[in-house]
mmCIF file of C-alpha atoms in Angstrom:
data_model
loop_
_atom_site.group_PDB
_atom_site.id
_atom_site.type_symbol
_atom_site.label_atom_id
_atom_site.label_comp_id
_atom_site.label_asym_id
_atom_site.label_seq_id
_atom_site.Cartn_x
_atom_site.Cartn_y
_atom_site.Cartn_z
ATOM 1 C CA GLN A 1083 32.975 -177.707 86.918
ATOM 2 C CA ALA A 1084 31.091 -176.371 89.612
ATOM 3 C CA VAL A 1085 31.307 -177.673 92.922
ATOM 4 C CA VAL A 1086 28.276 -177.792 95.251
ATOM 5 C CA THR A 1087 28.683 -177.650 98.936
ATOM 6 C CA GLN A 1088 26.513 -179.073 101.893
ATOM 7 C CA GLU A 1089 27.020 -179.323 105.542
ATOM 8 C CA PRO A 1090 28.833 -182.654 106.206
ATOM 9 C CA SER A 1091 26.709 -183.231 109.073
ATOM 10 C CA LEU A 1092 24.025 -181.913 111.273
ATOM 11 C CA THR A 1093 22.412 -182.917 114.429
ATOM 12 C CA VAL A 1094 18.609 -182.211 115.365
ATOM 13 C CA SER A 1095 16.467 -182.903 118.435
ATOM 14 C CA PRO A 1096 13.176 -184.794 118.040
ATOM 15 C CA GLY A 1097 10.538 -182.240 117.338
ATOM 16 C CA GLY A 1098 13.046 -179.868 116.631
ATOM 17 C CA THR A 1099 13.649 -177.803 113.215
ATOM 18 C CA VAL A 1100 16.936 -177.665 111.362
ATOM 19 C CA THR A 1101 17.929 -176.128 107.797
ATOM 20 C CA LEU A 1102 20.190 -177.971 105.317
ATOM 21 C CA THR A 1103 21.794 -175.705 102.667
ATOM 22 C CA CYS A 1104 23.141 -176.199 99.321
ATOM 23 C CA GLY A 1105 25.668 -173.546 97.885
ATOM 24 C CA SER A 1106 27.451 -173.367 94.701
ATOM 25 C CA SER A 1107 31.022 -172.299 94.009
ATOM 26 C CA THR A 1108 29.767 -170.239 90.813
ATOM 27 C CA GLY A 1109 27.798 -167.565 93.017
ATOM 28 C CA ALA A 1110 24.299 -167.628 94.196
ATOM 29 C CA VAL A 1111 21.834 -170.403 93.795
ATOM 30 C CA THR A 1112 18.660 -169.510 92.008
ATOM 31 C CA SER A 1113 15.422 -171.071 90.619
ATOM 32 C CA GLY A 1114 17.378 -171.410 87.380
ATOM 33 C CA HIS A 1115 19.610 -174.167 89.073
ATOM 34 C CA TYR A 1116 16.100 -175.923 89.800
ATOM 35 C CA PRO A 1117 17.509 -177.510 93.137
ATOM 36 C CA TYR A 1118 16.430 -180.941 94.125
ATOM 37 C CA TRP A 1119 16.668 -182.623 97.357
ATOM 38 C CA PHE A 1120 16.871 -186.256 97.774
ATOM 39 C CA GLN A 1121 16.824 -188.498 101.050
ATOM 40 C CA GLN A 1122 18.861 -191.655 101.132
ATOM 41 C CA LYS A 1123 18.604 -194.036 104.104
ATOM 42 C CA PRO A 1124 21.263 -197.024 104.262
ATOM 43 C CA GLY A 1125 21.109 -199.727 101.600
ATOM 44 C CA GLN A 1126 18.110 -197.856 99.664
ATOM 45 C CA ALA A 1127 17.825 -195.842 96.728
ATOM 46 C CA PRO A 1128 17.342 -192.037 96.893
ATOM 47 C CA THR A 1129 13.984 -190.720 97.295
ATOM 48 C CA THR A 1130 13.171 -187.300 95.699
ATOM 49 C CA LEU A 1131 11.854 -185.045 98.423
ATOM 50 C CA ILE A 1132 11.651 -181.786 96.659
ATOM 51 C CA TYR A 1133 12.246 -180.415 93.160
ATOM 52 C CA ASP A 1134 12.602 -177.069 91.386
ATOM 53 C CA THR A 1135 13.198 -175.312 94.717
ATOM 54 C CA SER A 1136 10.253 -175.980 96.668
ATOM 55 C CA ASN A 1137 7.835 -178.457 94.964
ATOM 56 C CA LYS A 1138 6.970 -181.718 96.870
ATOM 57 C CA HIS A 1139 5.760 -184.981 95.795
ATOM 58 C CA SER A 1140 2.785 -186.492 97.103
ATOM 59 C CA TRP A 1141 4.861 -188.791 99.733
ATOM 60 C CA THR A 1142 7.035 -186.057 100.650
ATOM 61 C CA PRO A 1143 6.011 -185.422 104.608
ATOM 62 C CA ALA A 1144 4.695 -181.789 105.130
ATOM 63 C CA ARG A 1145 7.431 -181.150 107.592
ATOM 64 C CA PHE A 1146 9.863 -181.034 104.574
ATOM 65 C CA SER A 1147 10.096 -177.640 102.673
ATOM 66 C CA GLY A 1148 12.531 -175.968 100.158
ATOM 67 C CA SER A 1149 13.224 -172.635 99.703
ATOM 68 C CA LEU A 1150 16.169 -170.118 98.783
ATOM 69 C CA LEU A 1151 18.088 -168.806 101.304
ATOM 70 C CA GLY A 1152 21.023 -166.461 101.706
ATOM 71 C CA GLY A 1153 22.298 -167.322 98.190
ATOM 72 C CA LYS A 1154 21.539 -171.069 98.700
ATOM 73 C CA ALA A 1155 19.000 -173.572 98.223
ATOM 74 C CA ALA A 1156 17.837 -174.637 101.725
ATOM 75 C CA LEU A 1157 15.618 -177.786 102.988
ATOM 76 C CA THR A 1158 14.257 -177.215 106.306
ATOM 77 C CA LEU A 1159 12.840 -179.849 108.283
ATOM 78 C CA SER A 1160 10.198 -178.659 111.057
ATOM 79 C CA GLY A 1161 9.342 -181.222 113.875
ATOM 80 C CA ALA A 1162 12.147 -183.829 112.968
ATOM 81 C CA GLN A 1163 11.034 -187.512 113.696
ATOM 82 C CA PRO A 1164 13.520 -190.352 114.292
ATOM 83 C CA GLU A 1165 12.688 -191.650 110.749
ATOM 84 C CA ASP A 1166 14.250 -188.582 109.336
ATOM 85 C CA GLU A 1167 17.750 -189.503 110.152
ATOM 86 C CA ALA A 1168 19.567 -190.285 106.899
ATOM 87 C CA ASP A 1169 21.758 -188.732 104.176
ATOM 88 C CA TYR A 1170 20.367 -185.620 102.278
ATOM 89 C CA TYR A 1171 21.857 -184.746 98.741
ATOM 90 C CA CYS A 1172 21.088 -181.474 96.876
ATOM 91 C CA LEU A 1173 21.323 -181.666 93.017
ATOM 92 C CA LEU A 1174 21.757 -178.487 91.126
ATOM 93 C CA SER A 1175 21.454 -178.044 87.309
ATOM 94 C CA TYR A 1176 24.033 -176.035 85.330
ATOM 95 C CA SER A 1177 23.916 -174.377 81.720
ATOM 96 C CA GLY A 1178 21.143 -174.021 79.284
ATOM 97 C CA ALA A 1179 21.326 -178.066 79.059
ATOM 98 C CA TRP A 1180 20.567 -180.154 81.786
ATOM 99 C CA GLY A 1181 23.859 -180.885 83.549
ATOM 100 C CA GLY A 1182 23.531 -181.768 87.048
ATOM 101 C CA VAL A 1183 26.153 -181.512 89.974
ATOM 102 C CA PHE A 1184 25.307 -183.242 93.270
ATOM 103 C CA GLY A 1185 26.491 -181.926 96.751
ATOM 104 C CA GLY A 1186 28.520 -183.930 99.130
ATOM 105 C CA GLY A 1187 25.539 -184.838 101.190
ATOM 106 C CA THR A 1188 24.671 -184.044 104.769
ATOM 107 C CA LYS A 1189 24.416 -186.732 107.280
ATOM 108 C CA LEU A 1190 21.457 -185.919 109.514
ATOM 109 C CA THR A 1191 21.191 -187.156 112.655
ATOM 110 C CA VAL A 1192 18.175 -187.176 115.087
ATOM 111 C CA LEU A 1193 19.324 -187.256 118.595
ATOM 112 C CA GLN B 658 2.520 -199.154 88.030
ATOM 113 C CA VAL B 659 5.244 -196.754 86.917
ATOM 114 C CA GLN B 660 8.658 -198.414 87.376
ATOM 115 C CA LEU B 661 12.123 -198.550 85.944
ATOM 116 C CA VAL B 662 13.748 -202.241 86.396
ATOM 117 C CA GLN B 663 17.622 -202.759 86.492
ATOM 118 C CA PRO B 664 19.596 -205.990 86.607
ATOM 119 C CA GLY B 665 21.169 -206.666 89.876
ATOM 120 C CA ALA B 666 24.602 -206.915 89.496
ATOM 121 C CA GLU B 667 27.437 -207.052 86.789
ATOM 122 C CA VAL B 668 31.114 -207.988 87.358
ATOM 123 C CA ARG B 669 33.792 -206.807 85.047
ATOM 124 C CA LYS B 670 37.600 -206.783 84.707
ATOM 125 C CA PRO B 671 39.604 -203.528 84.670
ATOM 126 C CA GLY B 672 39.703 -202.321 81.119
ATOM 127 C CA ALA B 673 36.515 -203.883 79.958
ATOM 128 C CA SER B 674 33.076 -202.407 79.391
ATOM 129 C CA VAL B 675 29.706 -202.618 80.941
ATOM 130 C CA LYS B 676 26.242 -201.795 79.393
ATOM 131 C CA LEU B 677 23.557 -201.328 81.770
ATOM 132 C CA SER B 678 19.858 -201.495 81.140
ATOM 133 C CA CYS B 679 16.891 -199.760 82.694
ATOM 134 C CA LYS B 680 13.386 -200.774 81.378
ATOM 135 C CA ALA B 681 10.665 -198.613 81.874
ATOM 136 C CA SER B 682 7.038 -199.659 82.330
ATOM 137 C CA GLY B 683 3.601 -198.092 83.032
ATOM 138 C CA TYR B 684 4.154 -194.877 81.157
ATOM 139 C CA THR B 685 4.944 -193.340 77.755
ATOM 140 C CA PHE B 686 8.421 -194.247 77.613
ATOM 141 C CA THR B 687 9.455 -191.226 74.923
ATOM 142 C CA ARG B 688 7.928 -188.644 77.474
ATOM 143 C CA TYR B 689 10.407 -188.403 80.123
ATOM 144 C CA TYR B 690 14.099 -187.945 80.109
ATOM 145 C CA ILE B 691 16.329 -190.587 81.914
ATOM 146 C CA HIS B 692 19.266 -189.690 84.094
ATOM 147 C CA TRP B 693 21.989 -191.926 85.559
ATOM 148 C CA VAL B 694 23.462 -191.358 88.870
ATOM 149 C CA ARG B 695 25.990 -193.490 90.503
ATOM 150 C CA GLN B 696 27.178 -193.971 94.086
ATOM 151 C CA ALA B 697 30.639 -195.642 94.899
ATOM 152 C CA PRO B 698 30.642 -197.408 98.322
ATOM 153 C CA GLY B 699 30.440 -195.280 101.299
ATOM 154 C CA GLN B 700 30.413 -192.123 98.794
ATOM 155 C CA GLY B 701 27.812 -189.687 97.708
ATOM 156 C CA LEU B 702 25.691 -189.441 94.499
ATOM 157 C CA GLU B 703 27.327 -188.599 91.247
ATOM 158 C CA TRP B 704 25.646 -187.288 88.251
ATOM 159 C CA MET B 705 26.602 -189.006 85.110
ATOM 160 C CA GLY B 706 24.137 -187.645 82.383
ATOM 161 C CA ARG B 707 20.958 -187.924 80.547
ATOM 162 C CA ILE B 708 19.071 -189.012 77.697
ATOM 163 C CA ASN B 709 15.910 -188.206 76.008
ATOM 164 C CA PRO B 710 14.316 -191.197 74.878
ATOM 165 C CA SER B 711 12.142 -189.589 72.209
ATOM 166 C CA GLY B 712 14.908 -188.411 70.155
ATOM 167 C CA GLY B 713 18.044 -190.079 71.551
ATOM 168 C CA SER B 714 20.096 -186.625 72.588
ATOM 169 C CA THR B 715 22.406 -186.842 75.408
ATOM 170 C CA ILE B 716 24.149 -184.733 77.536
ATOM 171 C CA TYR B 717 27.313 -186.283 79.793
ATOM 172 C CA ALA B 718 28.973 -185.195 82.949
ATOM 173 C CA GLN B 719 32.401 -183.787 81.760
ATOM 174 C CA LYS B 720 34.039 -186.282 84.100
ATOM 175 C CA PHE B 721 32.559 -189.051 81.920
ATOM 176 C CA GLN B 722 32.782 -187.906 78.166
ATOM 177 C CA GLY B 723 34.414 -190.008 76.136
ATOM 178 C CA ARG B 724 33.728 -192.807 78.102
ATOM 179 C CA VAL B 725 30.034 -193.171 78.649
ATOM 180 C CA THR B 726 27.334 -193.611 76.189
ATOM 181 C CA MET B 727 23.809 -193.448 76.774
ATOM 182 C CA THR B 728 21.331 -194.999 73.967
ATOM 183 C CA ARG B 729 17.722 -196.147 73.988
ATOM 184 C CA ASP B 730 15.496 -198.732 72.230
ATOM 185 C CA THR B 731 12.052 -197.419 72.132
ATOM 186 C CA SER B 732 10.679 -200.768 71.073
ATOM 187 C CA ALA B 733 11.701 -202.081 74.417
ATOM 188 C CA SER B 734 11.239 -199.170 76.391
ATOM 189 C CA THR B 735 14.630 -199.570 77.538
ATOM 190 C CA VAL B 736 17.649 -197.072 78.030
ATOM 191 C CA TYR B 737 21.259 -198.216 78.211
ATOM 192 C CA MET B 738 24.258 -196.637 79.639
ATOM 193 C CA GLU B 739 27.743 -198.167 78.544
ATOM 194 C CA LEU B 740 30.866 -197.198 80.470
ATOM 195 C CA SER B 741 34.244 -198.216 78.639
ATOM 196 C CA SER B 742 37.689 -198.505 80.063
ATOM 197 C CA LEU B 743 36.613 -199.488 83.538
ATOM 198 C CA LYS B 744 38.549 -198.735 86.550
ATOM 199 C CA SER B 745 38.424 -199.987 90.261
ATOM 200 C CA GLU B 746 37.072 -196.733 91.137
ATOM 201 C CA ASP B 747 33.913 -197.297 88.908
ATOM 202 C CA THR B 748 32.937 -199.891 91.398
ATOM 203 C CA ALA B 749 29.431 -198.611 92.357
ATOM 204 C CA VAL B 750 25.754 -198.811 92.289
ATOM 205 C CA TYR B 751 24.494 -197.343 89.225
ATOM 206 C CA TYR B 752 20.826 -195.940 89.225
ATOM 207 C CA CYS B 753 18.473 -194.626 86.631
ATOM 208 C CA THR B 754 15.677 -192.117 87.299
ATOM 209 C CA ARG B 755 13.030 -190.630 85.378
ATOM 210 C CA ALA B 756 13.106 -186.783 85.076
ATOM 211 C CA GLY B 757 10.426 -184.351 83.974
ATOM 212 C CA ASN B 758 8.047 -184.969 87.046
ATOM 213 C CA GLY B 759 10.534 -184.218 89.450
ATOM 214 C CA MET B 760 12.648 -187.258 89.477
ATOM 215 C CA ASP B 761 9.655 -189.303 90.933
ATOM 216 C CA VAL B 762 10.726 -192.670 89.931
ATOM 217 C CA TRP B 763 14.068 -194.568 90.503
ATOM 218 C CA GLY B 764 15.231 -197.895 89.676
ATOM 219 C CA GLN B 765 16.647 -200.138 92.253
ATOM 220 C CA GLY B 766 20.227 -199.937 90.964
ATOM 221 C CA THR B 767 22.336 -202.184 89.441
ATOM 222 C CA THR B 768 25.749 -202.893 91.417
ATOM 223 C CA VAL B 769 28.810 -203.136 89.238
ATOM 224 C CA THR B 770 32.037 -204.673 90.609
ATOM 225 C CA VAL B 771 35.391 -203.832 88.754
ATOM 226 C CA SER B 772 37.892 -206.387 90.040
ATOM 227 C CA SER B 773 40.879 -208.481 88.227
#
């Protein structure tokens, strides 16, 4: 089975910019992996921020954006806020049928 | 409003099975796939599989094949996920989520505790 990799932890200053990445052991991540990004705060269910690489939900703050960068999926946070401190997970789809693999998650600290 | 409702908690002994429910409301049940995701204590998210409520077709993660069964009851707008041969490592929060619109809705999760 494919392994999806994320940075275990990252720190960003308030108002700063940070990019989280999501790589695949099978090679470059493409739009065909339909990358998703989720935010999870302690004790809460995940919230979907980004789907299909770069699409946002109505509740996704404008400071979050999704893209493909250097063979990986990327989540960029521009203008970090204290409330953005959370765990972030990516999800990639493999094969013709919808089979998903999550990355191990990135713990983002805003400090 | 659109929501997925899950029971709060279940407790089982090792070797037993558990059948979790996920009741949909506020939308056409058969229009969106439902995925199941679990999270063990202090661990990350793990994708388990998905079901098409319209025809009942399923795809399971390789790790759970042979041990998981996802079904649906269209008359009750409910999907079920049964996990058998439970081990202590199956202790986790189990979430259902609606796909087809960017996984826009999540259930609140069911905490399953496997303990003798």
